[in-house]
Amino acid sequence: DTGVSQNPRHKITKRGQNVTFRCDPISEHNRLYWYRQTLGQGPEFLTYFQNEAQLEKSRLLSDRFSAERPKGSFSTLEIQRTEQGDSAMYLCASSLVGEEFFGPGTRLTVL
Amino acid sequence: GIQVEQSPPDLILQEGANSTLRCNFSDSVNNLQWFHQNPWGQLINLFYIPSGTKQNGRLSATTVATERYSLLYISSSQTTDSGVYFCAVGSGTSYGKLTFGQGTILTVHP
């Protein structure tokens, strides 16, 4: 049973550029979550999907952020016009019922 | 929203010592997980424990939901136990939307 995978693992970009991250959940899991973690803090919830439906979005998810989960399988998180404040670890998790399992994260650095 | 407080914020131990990490939360929960974050940032599941007591080797956890706290016990600590320990909770129909505490940084010296 493979775990949650995320790509890329690291992304360095210049301010103003767009970036897209991908998350592949554990295959039978119907729920998929995105979190963001900055240095010294615990992860913070961004959004989640049940199958292909995006059910909740945090106030942290500005209009520059968009997430999709076409066909209820993998998910993408896009950040448009990146800002230095977007630098963080972006974590994806999946679950079937209750317990969530996290991927290794994508570390974004905005120069 | 629900508040999660972890204590202590930092803990330094000698190898072989025992420790207790605490997680207090401000409202009733139906989801509670303990994680260990390794130096590469990977969150490793330790326990899914919205109530009751569980044990896994040298680690055990107890959640007293009615009193809104959970405890993680580490016995005979090893250097590989070092890292950040997070408690995360969820409640209501959004039980999967986890709220994390600030974490406890554990350092185990040989």
mmCIF file of C-alpha atoms in Angstrom:
data_model
loop_
_atom_site.group_PDB
_atom_site.id
_atom_site.type_symbol
_atom_site.label_atom_id
_atom_site.label_comp_id
_atom_site.label_asym_id
_atom_site.label_seq_id
_atom_site.Cartn_x
_atom_site.Cartn_y
_atom_site.Cartn_z
ATOM 1 C CA ASP A 1 0.000 0.000 0.000
ATOM 2 C CA THR A 2 1.671 3.198 -1.143
ATOM 3 C CA GLY A 3 1.249 6.283 0.978
ATOM 4 C CA VAL A 4 0.340 9.834 0.014
ATOM 5 C CA SER A 5 2.745 11.273 -2.542
ATOM 6 C CA GLN A 6 3.412 14.896 -3.413
ATOM 7 C CA ASN A 7 5.285 16.518 -6.270
ATOM 8 C CA PRO A 8 7.496 18.373 -6.520
ATOM 9 C CA ARG A 9 9.217 18.004 -3.165
ATOM 10 C CA HIS A 10 10.885 21.398 -3.493
ATOM 11 C CA LYS A 11 10.007 24.446 -5.572
ATOM 12 C CA ILE A 12 11.926 27.701 -5.822
ATOM 13 C CA THR A 13 10.233 30.470 -7.731
ATOM 14 C CA LYS A 14 10.413 34.198 -8.216
ATOM 15 C CA ARG A 15 7.807 36.527 -6.822
ATOM 16 C CA GLY A 16 4.935 36.960 -9.240
ATOM 17 C CA GLN A 17 5.236 33.548 -10.859
ATOM 18 C CA ASN A 18 2.529 30.874 -10.755
ATOM 19 C CA VAL A 19 3.210 27.458 -9.207
ATOM 20 C CA THR A 20 1.242 24.213 -9.128
ATOM 21 C CA PHE A 21 1.628 21.309 -6.731
ATOM 22 C CA ARG A 22 0.233 17.811 -7.077
ATOM 23 C CA CYS A 23 -0.989 15.360 -4.444
ATOM 24 C CA ASP A 24 -1.789 11.689 -5.015
ATOM 25 C CA PRO A 25 -3.765 10.293 -2.075
ATOM 26 C CA ILE A 26 -3.921 6.721 -0.848
ATOM 27 C CA SER A 27 -5.997 5.022 -3.537
ATOM 28 C CA GLU A 28 -9.156 4.101 -1.623
ATOM 29 C CA HIS A 29 -9.339 7.353 0.366
ATOM 30 C CA ASN A 30 -12.240 9.622 -0.569
ATOM 31 C CA ARG A 31 -11.188 12.644 1.487
ATOM 32 C CA LEU A 32 -8.211 14.824 0.591
ATOM 33 C CA TYR A 33 -6.874 17.784 2.579
ATOM 34 C CA TRP A 34 -4.375 20.588 1.993
ATOM 35 C CA TYR A 35 -2.479 22.250 4.851
ATOM 36 C CA ARG A 36 0.251 24.871 5.027
ATOM 37 C CA GLN A 37 3.058 24.913 7.585
ATOM 38 C CA THR A 38 5.428 27.792 8.247
ATOM 39 C CA LEU A 39 8.612 27.555 10.289
ATOM 40 C CA GLY A 40 8.033 26.873 13.971
ATOM 41 C CA GLN A 41 4.277 26.479 13.616
ATOM 42 C CA GLY A 42 1.870 23.604 13.379
ATOM 43 C CA PRO A 43 0.170 22.915 10.041
ATOM 44 C CA GLU A 44 -2.877 25.059 9.219
ATOM 45 C CA PHE A 45 -5.888 23.797 7.283
ATOM 46 C CA LEU A 46 -6.426 25.232 3.801
ATOM 47 C CA THR A 47 -9.136 23.183 2.106
ATOM 48 C CA TYR A 48 -10.572 19.706 1.704
ATOM 49 C CA PHE A 49 -12.361 17.541 -0.831
ATOM 50 C CA GLN A 50 -14.725 14.654 -0.486
ATOM 51 C CA ASN A 51 -14.384 12.832 -3.771
ATOM 52 C CA GLU A 52 -14.329 15.637 -6.370
ATOM 53 C CA ALA A 53 -16.347 18.145 -4.322
ATOM 54 C CA GLN A 54 -14.474 20.922 -2.516
ATOM 55 C CA LEU A 55 -16.404 21.140 0.742
ATOM 56 C CA GLU A 56 -14.592 23.745 2.792
ATOM 57 C CA LYS A 57 -12.006 26.464 2.304
ATOM 58 C CA SER A 58 -10.099 28.361 4.983
ATOM 59 C CA ARG A 59 -9.915 32.144 5.092
ATOM 60 C CA LEU A 60 -6.166 31.569 4.588
ATOM 61 C CA LEU A 61 -6.961 30.531 1.017
ATOM 62 C CA SER A 62 -6.913 33.871 -0.763
ATOM 63 C CA ASP A 63 -8.241 34.294 -4.293
ATOM 64 C CA ARG A 64 -4.699 33.664 -5.579
ATOM 65 C CA PHE A 65 -5.034 30.042 -4.428
ATOM 66 C CA SER A 66 -7.108 27.443 -6.214
ATOM 67 C CA ALA A 67 -7.423 23.725 -5.646
ATOM 68 C CA GLU A 68 -8.989 21.043 -7.770
ATOM 69 C CA ARG A 69 -9.603 17.336 -7.543
ATOM 70 C CA PRO A 70 -10.865 16.204 -10.931
ATOM 71 C CA LYS A 71 -12.479 12.771 -10.939
ATOM 72 C CA GLY A 72 -11.919 12.487 -7.204
ATOM 73 C CA SER A 73 -8.413 11.108 -7.526
ATOM 74 C CA PHE A 74 -5.305 13.323 -7.430
ATOM 75 C CA SER A 75 -5.479 16.983 -6.475
ATOM 76 C CA THR A 76 -3.644 20.110 -7.556
ATOM 77 C CA LEU A 77 -3.027 23.312 -5.627
ATOM 78 C CA GLU A 78 -2.163 26.364 -7.696
ATOM 79 C CA ILE A 79 -0.823 29.646 -6.372
ATOM 80 C CA GLN A 80 -0.971 32.556 -8.780
ATOM 81 C CA ARG A 81 1.248 35.652 -8.551
ATOM 82 C CA THR A 82 3.302 34.209 -5.710
ATOM 83 C CA GLU A 83 4.404 36.454 -2.844
ATOM 84 C CA GLN A 84 7.265 35.989 -0.396
ATOM 85 C CA GLY A 85 4.705 35.299 2.318
ATOM 86 C CA ASP A 86 3.633 32.182 0.432
ATOM 87 C CA SER A 87 6.948 30.516 1.309
ATOM 88 C CA ALA A 88 6.002 27.483 3.392
ATOM 89 C CA MET A 89 5.654 23.715 3.409
ATOM 90 C CA TYR A 90 2.443 22.632 1.676
ATOM 91 C CA LEU A 91 1.147 19.338 3.044
ATOM 92 C CA CYS A 92 -1.462 17.038 1.616
ATOM 93 C CA ALA A 93 -3.337 14.384 3.594
ATOM 94 C CA SER A 94 -5.967 11.784 2.815
ATOM 95 C CA SER A 95 -8.421 9.727 4.823
ATOM 96 C CA LEU A 96 -11.247 7.243 4.504
ATOM 97 C CA VAL A 97 -12.813 7.669 7.921
ATOM 98 C CA GLY A 98 -11.205 9.545 10.773
ATOM 99 C CA GLU A 99 -7.455 9.000 10.681
ATOM 100 C CA GLU A 100 -5.533 11.187 8.234
ATOM 101 C CA PHE A 101 -2.270 10.241 6.571
ATOM 102 C CA PHE A 102 0.101 12.920 5.358
ATOM 103 C CA GLY A 103 2.402 13.131 2.369
ATOM 104 C CA PRO A 104 6.015 14.338 2.547
ATOM 105 C CA GLY A 105 5.069 17.903 1.581
ATOM 106 C CA THR A 106 6.192 20.407 -1.032
ATOM 107 C CA ARG A 107 8.541 23.083 0.272
ATOM 108 C CA LEU A 108 7.976 26.362 -1.583
ATOM 109 C CA THR A 109 10.509 29.169 -1.522
ATOM 110 C CA VAL A 110 9.527 32.462 -3.136
ATOM 111 C CA LEU A 111 12.485 34.736 -3.878
ATOM 112 C CA GLY B 1 -12.694 27.842 16.292
ATOM 113 C CA ILE B 2 -11.289 25.190 18.557
ATOM 114 C CA GLN B 3 -8.048 26.000 20.406
ATOM 115 C CA VAL B 4 -5.291 23.449 21.013
ATOM 116 C CA GLU B 5 -2.515 23.949 23.542
ATOM 117 C CA GLN B 6 0.446 21.637 23.924
ATOM 118 C CA SER B 7 2.868 21.486 26.809
ATOM 119 C CA PRO B 8 5.711 21.658 27.419
ATOM 120 C CA PRO B 9 6.909 23.589 24.350
ATOM 121 C CA ASP B 10 10.404 22.118 24.715
ATOM 122 C CA LEU B 11 11.674 19.017 26.462
ATOM 123 C CA ILE B 12 15.247 17.806 26.837
ATOM 124 C CA LEU B 13 15.902 14.279 28.074
ATOM 125 C CA GLN B 14 18.692 11.820 28.562
ATOM 126 C CA GLU B 15 18.358 8.558 26.713
ATOM 127 C CA GLY B 16 16.351 6.079 28.780
ATOM 128 C CA ALA B 17 14.184 8.669 30.517
ATOM 129 C CA ASN B 18 10.392 8.720 30.417
ATOM 130 C CA SER B 19 8.254 11.696 29.439
ATOM 131 C CA THR B 20 4.663 12.891 29.223
ATOM 132 C CA LEU B 21 3.394 15.355 26.628
ATOM 133 C CA ARG B 22 0.050 17.060 27.144
ATOM 134 C CA CYS B 23 -2.588 18.386 24.735
ATOM 135 C CA ASN B 24 -5.499 20.515 25.964
ATOM 136 C CA PHE B 25 -8.371 21.467 23.674
ATOM 137 C CA SER B 26 -11.138 23.981 24.109
ATOM 138 C CA ASP B 27 -14.189 22.096 22.846
ATOM 139 C CA SER B 28 -15.511 18.590 22.371
ATOM 140 C CA VAL B 29 -13.781 16.626 19.626
ATOM 141 C CA ASN B 30 -14.500 13.504 17.629
ATOM 142 C CA ASN B 31 -11.058 13.286 16.062
ATOM 143 C CA LEU B 32 -7.691 13.460 17.801
ATOM 144 C CA GLN B 33 -4.345 12.398 16.396
ATOM 145 C CA TRP B 34 -0.755 12.488 17.635
ATOM 146 C CA PHE B 35 2.027 12.919 15.081
ATOM 147 C CA HIS B 36 5.815 12.923 15.132
ATOM 148 C CA GLN B 37 7.374 15.253 12.567
ATOM 149 C CA ASN B 38 10.790 14.084 11.435
ATOM 150 C CA PRO B 39 13.634 16.446 10.437
ATOM 151 C CA TRP B 40 12.535 16.262 6.779
ATOM 152 C CA GLY B 41 9.056 17.484 7.631
ATOM 153 C CA GLN B 42 7.171 14.209 7.259
ATOM 154 C CA LEU B 43 4.291 13.825 9.711
ATOM 155 C CA ILE B 44 4.286 10.278 11.030
ATOM 156 C CA ASN B 45 1.087 8.937 12.560
ATOM 157 C CA LEU B 46 1.491 7.821 16.155
ATOM 158 C CA PHE B 47 -2.078 7.459 17.409
ATOM 159 C CA TYR B 48 -5.634 8.078 16.267
ATOM 160 C CA ILE B 49 -7.265 8.428 19.674
ATOM 161 C CA PRO B 50 -10.438 10.531 20.045
ATOM 162 C CA SER B 51 -11.048 8.725 23.340
ATOM 163 C CA GLY B 52 -9.596 5.968 25.489
ATOM 164 C CA THR B 53 -6.110 4.531 25.791
ATOM 165 C CA LYS B 54 -3.811 2.913 23.231
ATOM 166 C CA GLN B 55 -0.286 1.530 23.361
ATOM 167 C CA ASN B 56 2.266 0.900 20.661
ATOM 168 C CA GLY B 57 5.612 -0.341 21.924
ATOM 169 C CA ARG B 58 7.281 2.321 24.062
ATOM 170 C CA LEU B 59 4.564 4.838 23.264
ATOM 171 C CA SER B 60 1.109 5.090 24.714
ATOM 172 C CA ALA B 61 -1.644 7.697 24.653
ATOM 173 C CA THR B 62 -4.731 8.504 26.656
ATOM 174 C CA THR B 63 -7.543 10.882 25.731
ATOM 175 C CA VAL B 64 -10.080 11.992 28.344
ATOM 176 C CA ALA B 65 -12.606 13.617 26.051
ATOM 177 C CA THR B 66 -14.925 14.760 28.856
ATOM 178 C CA GLU B 67 -12.060 16.734 30.419
ATOM 179 C CA ARG B 68 -10.690 17.908 27.063
ATOM 180 C CA TYR B 69 -7.131 16.658 27.216
ATOM 181 C CA SER B 70 -4.879 13.984 25.816
ATOM 182 C CA LEU B 71 -1.515 12.665 27.025
ATOM 183 C CA LEU B 72 1.292 11.030 25.077
ATOM 184 C CA TYR B 73 3.710 8.903 27.091
ATOM 185 C CA ILE B 74 7.161 8.027 25.842
ATOM 186 C CA SER B 75 9.049 5.463 27.897
ATOM 187 C CA SER B 76 12.751 4.564 27.735
ATOM 188 C CA SER B 77 13.373 7.388 25.260
ATOM 189 C CA GLN B 78 15.890 6.952 22.438
ATOM 190 C CA THR B 79 17.767 9.536 20.379
ATOM 191 C CA THR B 80 15.567 8.631 17.421
ATOM 192 C CA ASP B 81 12.546 9.931 19.370
ATOM 193 C CA SER B 82 13.870 13.457 18.913
ATOM 194 C CA GLY B 83 11.725 15.788 16.827
ATOM 195 C CA VAL B 84 8.475 17.691 17.064
ATOM 196 C CA TYR B 85 5.331 16.082 18.427
ATOM 197 C CA PHE B 86 1.987 17.485 17.339
ATOM 198 C CA CYS B 87 -1.488 16.964 18.657
ATOM 199 C CA ALA B 88 -4.300 17.688 16.188
ATOM 200 C CA VAL B 89 -8.051 17.678 16.749
ATOM 201 C CA GLY B 90 -11.233 17.800 14.701
ATOM 202 C CA SER B 91 -14.848 18.255 15.706
ATOM 203 C CA GLY B 92 -18.391 18.049 14.427
ATOM 204 C CA THR B 93 -19.067 17.288 10.794
ATOM 205 C CA SER B 94 -15.712 18.875 9.892
ATOM 206 C CA TYR B 95 -13.869 16.270 11.954
ATOM 207 C CA GLY B 96 -11.290 15.862 9.192
ATOM 208 C CA LYS B 97 -10.368 19.542 9.293
ATOM 209 C CA LEU B 98 -7.599 19.184 11.832
ATOM 210 C CA THR B 99 -6.514 22.004 14.127
ATOM 211 C CA PHE B 100 -2.934 21.520 15.270
ATOM 212 C CA GLY B 101 -1.230 22.604 18.446
ATOM 213 C CA GLN B 102 2.092 24.438 18.384
ATOM 214 C CA GLY B 103 3.972 21.232 19.051
ATOM 215 C CA THR B 104 6.463 19.979 21.632
ATOM 216 C CA ILE B 105 10.107 19.916 20.564
ATOM 217 C CA LEU B 106 11.728 16.834 22.087
ATOM 218 C CA THR B 107 15.495 16.435 22.215
ATOM 219 C CA VAL B 108 16.939 13.168 23.513
ATOM 220 C CA HIS B 109 20.657 13.175 24.291
ATOM 221 C CA PRO B 110 22.745 9.962 24.319
#
